PDB file of C-alpha atoms in Angstrom:
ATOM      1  CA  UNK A  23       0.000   0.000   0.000  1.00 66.00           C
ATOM      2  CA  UNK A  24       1.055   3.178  -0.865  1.00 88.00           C
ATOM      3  CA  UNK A  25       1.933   5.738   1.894  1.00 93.00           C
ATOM      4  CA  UNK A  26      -0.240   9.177   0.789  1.00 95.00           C
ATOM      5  CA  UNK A  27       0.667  12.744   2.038  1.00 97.00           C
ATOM      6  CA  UNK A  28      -1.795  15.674   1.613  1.00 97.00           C
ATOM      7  CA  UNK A  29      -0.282  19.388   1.930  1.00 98.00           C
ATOM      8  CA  UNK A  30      -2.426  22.107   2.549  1.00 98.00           C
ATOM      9  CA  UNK A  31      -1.380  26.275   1.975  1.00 98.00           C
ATOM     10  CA  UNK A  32      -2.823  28.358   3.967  1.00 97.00           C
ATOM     11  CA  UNK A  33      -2.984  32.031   3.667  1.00 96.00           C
ATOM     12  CA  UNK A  34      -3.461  33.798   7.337  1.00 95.00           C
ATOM     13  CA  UNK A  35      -5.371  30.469   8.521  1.00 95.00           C
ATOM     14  CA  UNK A  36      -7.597  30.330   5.289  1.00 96.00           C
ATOM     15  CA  UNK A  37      -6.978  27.293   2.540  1.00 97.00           C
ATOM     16  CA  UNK A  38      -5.792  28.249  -0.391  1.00 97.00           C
ATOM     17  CA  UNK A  39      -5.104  24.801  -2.423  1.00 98.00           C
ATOM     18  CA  UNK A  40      -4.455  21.302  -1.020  1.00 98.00           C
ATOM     19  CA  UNK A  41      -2.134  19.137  -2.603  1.00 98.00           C
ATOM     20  CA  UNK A  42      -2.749  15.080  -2.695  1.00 97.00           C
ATOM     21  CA  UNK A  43       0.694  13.008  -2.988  1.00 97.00           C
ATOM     22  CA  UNK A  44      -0.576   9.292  -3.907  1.00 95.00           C
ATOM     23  CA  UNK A  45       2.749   7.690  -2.751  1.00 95.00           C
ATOM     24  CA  UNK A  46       6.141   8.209  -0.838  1.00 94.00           C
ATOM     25  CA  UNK A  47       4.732  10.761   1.611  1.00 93.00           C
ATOM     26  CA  UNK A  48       6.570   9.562   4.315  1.00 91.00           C
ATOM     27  CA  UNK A  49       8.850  12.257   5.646  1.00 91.00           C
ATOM     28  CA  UNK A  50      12.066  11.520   4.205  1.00 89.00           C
ATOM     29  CA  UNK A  51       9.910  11.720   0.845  1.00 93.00           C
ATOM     30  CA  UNK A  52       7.272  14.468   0.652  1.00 94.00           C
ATOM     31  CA  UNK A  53       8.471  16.178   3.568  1.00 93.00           C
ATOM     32  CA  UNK A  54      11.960  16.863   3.203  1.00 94.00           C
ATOM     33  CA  UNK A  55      11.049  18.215  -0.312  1.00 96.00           C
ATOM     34  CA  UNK A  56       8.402  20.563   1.552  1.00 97.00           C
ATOM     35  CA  UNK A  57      11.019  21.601   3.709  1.00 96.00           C
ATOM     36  CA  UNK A  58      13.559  22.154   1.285  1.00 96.00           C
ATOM     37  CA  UNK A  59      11.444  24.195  -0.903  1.00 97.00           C
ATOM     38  CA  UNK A  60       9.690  26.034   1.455  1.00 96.00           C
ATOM     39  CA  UNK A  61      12.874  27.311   3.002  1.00 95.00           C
ATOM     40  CA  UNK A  62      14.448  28.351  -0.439  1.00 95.00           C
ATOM     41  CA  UNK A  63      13.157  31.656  -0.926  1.00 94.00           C
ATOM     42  CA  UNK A  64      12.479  35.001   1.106  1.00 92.00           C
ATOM     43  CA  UNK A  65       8.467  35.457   1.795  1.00 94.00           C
ATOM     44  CA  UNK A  66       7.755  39.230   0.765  1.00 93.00           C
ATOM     45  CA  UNK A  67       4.761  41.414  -0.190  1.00 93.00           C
ATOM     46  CA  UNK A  68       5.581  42.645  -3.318  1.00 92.00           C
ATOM     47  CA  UNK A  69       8.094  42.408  -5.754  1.00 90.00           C
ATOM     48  CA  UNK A  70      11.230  43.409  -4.941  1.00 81.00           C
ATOM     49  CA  UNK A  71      13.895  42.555  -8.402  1.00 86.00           C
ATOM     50  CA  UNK A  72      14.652  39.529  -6.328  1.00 85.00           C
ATOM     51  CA  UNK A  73      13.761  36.581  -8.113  1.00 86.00           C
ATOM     52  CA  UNK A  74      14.488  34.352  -5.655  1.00 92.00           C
ATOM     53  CA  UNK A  75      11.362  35.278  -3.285  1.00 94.00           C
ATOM     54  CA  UNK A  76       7.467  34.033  -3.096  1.00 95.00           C
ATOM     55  CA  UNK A  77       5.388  37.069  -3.175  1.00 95.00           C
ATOM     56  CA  UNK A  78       2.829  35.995  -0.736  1.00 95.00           C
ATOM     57  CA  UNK A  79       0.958  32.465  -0.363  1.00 96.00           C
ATOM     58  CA  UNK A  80      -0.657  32.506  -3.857  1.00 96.00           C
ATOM     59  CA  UNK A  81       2.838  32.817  -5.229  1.00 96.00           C
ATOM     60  CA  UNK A  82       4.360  30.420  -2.540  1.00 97.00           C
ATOM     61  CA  UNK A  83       1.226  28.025  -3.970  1.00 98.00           C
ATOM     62  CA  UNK A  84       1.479  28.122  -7.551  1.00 97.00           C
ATOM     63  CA  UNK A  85       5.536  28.027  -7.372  1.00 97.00           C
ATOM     64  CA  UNK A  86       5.342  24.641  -5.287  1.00 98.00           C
ATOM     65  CA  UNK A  87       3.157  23.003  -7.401  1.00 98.00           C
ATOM     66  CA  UNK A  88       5.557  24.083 -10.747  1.00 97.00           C
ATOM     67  CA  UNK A  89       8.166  22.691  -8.660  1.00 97.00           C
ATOM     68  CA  UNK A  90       6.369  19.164  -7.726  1.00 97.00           C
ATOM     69  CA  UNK A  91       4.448  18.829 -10.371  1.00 95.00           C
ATOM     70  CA  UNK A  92       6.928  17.288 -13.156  1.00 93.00           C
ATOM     71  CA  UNK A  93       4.914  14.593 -14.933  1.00 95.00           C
ATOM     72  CA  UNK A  94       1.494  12.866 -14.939  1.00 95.00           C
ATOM     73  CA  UNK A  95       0.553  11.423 -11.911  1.00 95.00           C
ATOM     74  CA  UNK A  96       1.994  11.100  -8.070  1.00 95.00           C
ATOM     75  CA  UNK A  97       1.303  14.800  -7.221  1.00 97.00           C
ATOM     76  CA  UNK A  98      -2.688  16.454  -7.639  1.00 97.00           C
ATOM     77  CA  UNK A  99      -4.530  19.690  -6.470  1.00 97.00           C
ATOM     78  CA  UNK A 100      -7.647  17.757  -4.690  1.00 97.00           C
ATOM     79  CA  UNK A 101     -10.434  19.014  -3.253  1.00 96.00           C
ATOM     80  CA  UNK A 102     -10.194  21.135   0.228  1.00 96.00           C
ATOM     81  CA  UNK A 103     -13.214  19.849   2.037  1.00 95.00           C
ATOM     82  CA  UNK A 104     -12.284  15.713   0.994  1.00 94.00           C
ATOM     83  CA  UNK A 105     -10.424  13.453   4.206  1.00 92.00           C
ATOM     84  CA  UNK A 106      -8.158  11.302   1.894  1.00 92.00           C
ATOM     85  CA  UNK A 107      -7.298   9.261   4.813  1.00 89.00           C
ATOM     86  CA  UNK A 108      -3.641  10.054   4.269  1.00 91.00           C
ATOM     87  CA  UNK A 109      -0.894   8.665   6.426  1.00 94.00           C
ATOM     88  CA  UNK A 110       0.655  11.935   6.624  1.00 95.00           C
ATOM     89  CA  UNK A 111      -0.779  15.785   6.106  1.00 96.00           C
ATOM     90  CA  UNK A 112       1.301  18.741   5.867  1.00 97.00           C
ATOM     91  CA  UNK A 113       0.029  22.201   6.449  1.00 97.00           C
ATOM     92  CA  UNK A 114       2.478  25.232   5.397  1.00 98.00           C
ATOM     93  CA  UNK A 115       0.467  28.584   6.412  1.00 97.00           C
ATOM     94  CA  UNK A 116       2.173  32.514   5.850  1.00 96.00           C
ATOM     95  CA  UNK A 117      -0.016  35.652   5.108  1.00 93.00           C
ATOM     96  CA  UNK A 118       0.243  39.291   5.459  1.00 91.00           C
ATOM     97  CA  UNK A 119      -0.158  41.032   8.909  1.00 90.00           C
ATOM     98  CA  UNK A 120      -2.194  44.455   9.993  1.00 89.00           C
ATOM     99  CA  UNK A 121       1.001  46.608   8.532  1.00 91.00           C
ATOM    100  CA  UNK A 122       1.439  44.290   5.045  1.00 91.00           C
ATOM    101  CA  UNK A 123       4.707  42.555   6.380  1.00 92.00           C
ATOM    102  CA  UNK A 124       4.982  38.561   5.538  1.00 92.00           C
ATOM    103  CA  UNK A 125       4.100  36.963   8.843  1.00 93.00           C
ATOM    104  CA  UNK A 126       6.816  34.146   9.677  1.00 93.00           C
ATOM    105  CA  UNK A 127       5.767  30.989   7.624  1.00 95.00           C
ATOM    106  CA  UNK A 128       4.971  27.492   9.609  1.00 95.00           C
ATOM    107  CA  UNK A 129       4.924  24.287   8.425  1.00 96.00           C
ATOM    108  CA  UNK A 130       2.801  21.680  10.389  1.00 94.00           C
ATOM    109  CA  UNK A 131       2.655  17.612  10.155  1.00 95.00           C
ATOM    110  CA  UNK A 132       0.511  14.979  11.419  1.00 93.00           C
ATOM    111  CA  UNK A 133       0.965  11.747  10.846  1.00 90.00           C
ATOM    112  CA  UNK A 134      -1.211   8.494  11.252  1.00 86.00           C
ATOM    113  CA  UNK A 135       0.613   7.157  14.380  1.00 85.00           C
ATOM    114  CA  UNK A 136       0.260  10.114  15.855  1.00 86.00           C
ATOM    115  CA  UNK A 137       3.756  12.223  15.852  1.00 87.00           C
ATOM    116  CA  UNK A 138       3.658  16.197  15.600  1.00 91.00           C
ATOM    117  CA  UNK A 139       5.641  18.926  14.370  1.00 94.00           C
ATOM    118  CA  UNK A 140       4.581  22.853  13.834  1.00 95.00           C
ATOM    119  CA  UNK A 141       7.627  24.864  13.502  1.00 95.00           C
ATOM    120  CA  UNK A 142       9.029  27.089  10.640  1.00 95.00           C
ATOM    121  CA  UNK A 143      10.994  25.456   7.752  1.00 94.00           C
ATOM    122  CA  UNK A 144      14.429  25.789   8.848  1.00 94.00           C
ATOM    123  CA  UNK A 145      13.005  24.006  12.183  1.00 95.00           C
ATOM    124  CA  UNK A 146      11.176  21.019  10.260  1.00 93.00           C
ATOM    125  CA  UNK A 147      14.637  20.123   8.241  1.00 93.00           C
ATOM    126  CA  UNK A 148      16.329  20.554  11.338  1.00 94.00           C
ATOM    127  CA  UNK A 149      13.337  17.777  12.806  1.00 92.00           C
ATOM    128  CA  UNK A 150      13.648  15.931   9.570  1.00 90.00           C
ATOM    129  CA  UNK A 151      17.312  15.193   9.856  1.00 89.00           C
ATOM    130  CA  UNK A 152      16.329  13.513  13.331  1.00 87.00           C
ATOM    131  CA  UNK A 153      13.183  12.389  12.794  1.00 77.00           C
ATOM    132  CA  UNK A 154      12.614   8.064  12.623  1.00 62.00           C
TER     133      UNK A 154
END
């Protein structure tokens, strides 16, 4: 059986797109790639020249996906509102605050046994690295 992963992005709390990864989610899979990515660019509000930056969560969103999504299958956007029973879901949530600065971006996992992590990306890989 295949070990499934969903990812949900979250702008300021609110979904934005959830992601459905139909094998290897396991963390040494789908979650150090998270990580990795996640923690490869500056979050800003607006652009700045920079390319190397995601320009809120929409732009975090749509990047990620270009990034997984290299051939059919493995990776699909699935529906928000649908439990897909997966053994391990990953939320990454950012926004904007009152005075349109990035908030700090977290990245949360659950998996089916039970073990927990909500930190921000550098703090997941550093988890990852130790993680069983």
């Amino acid at each position: 059986m295949a070990t499934t992963a969903t990812v949900t992005i979250t702008n300021n709390g609110k979904p934005l797109v959830k992601l459905l990864k139909t094998a290897d989610g396991y963390l040494s899979s789908a979650g150090v790639e998270l990580a990795n990515f996640t923690a490869s660019a500056r979050f800003v509000n607006g652009l700045t020249g920079d390319e190397n930056v995601f320009n809120g969560m929409g732009c975090f969103a749509a990047q990620l996906i270009a990034h997984l999504k290299t051939k059919a299958g493995l990776w699909y956007v699935a529906d928000l509102d649908t439990d897909y029973g997966d053994d391990y879901t990953y939320t990454i949530n950012g926004g904007i605050d009152k005075n349109y600065k990035p908030t700090p971006v977290t990245m949360t996992m659950t998996t089916l046994d039970s073990r927990t992590f909500s930190g921000s990306p550098e703090e997941f890989i550093t988890y990852l690295s130790t993680a069983k």
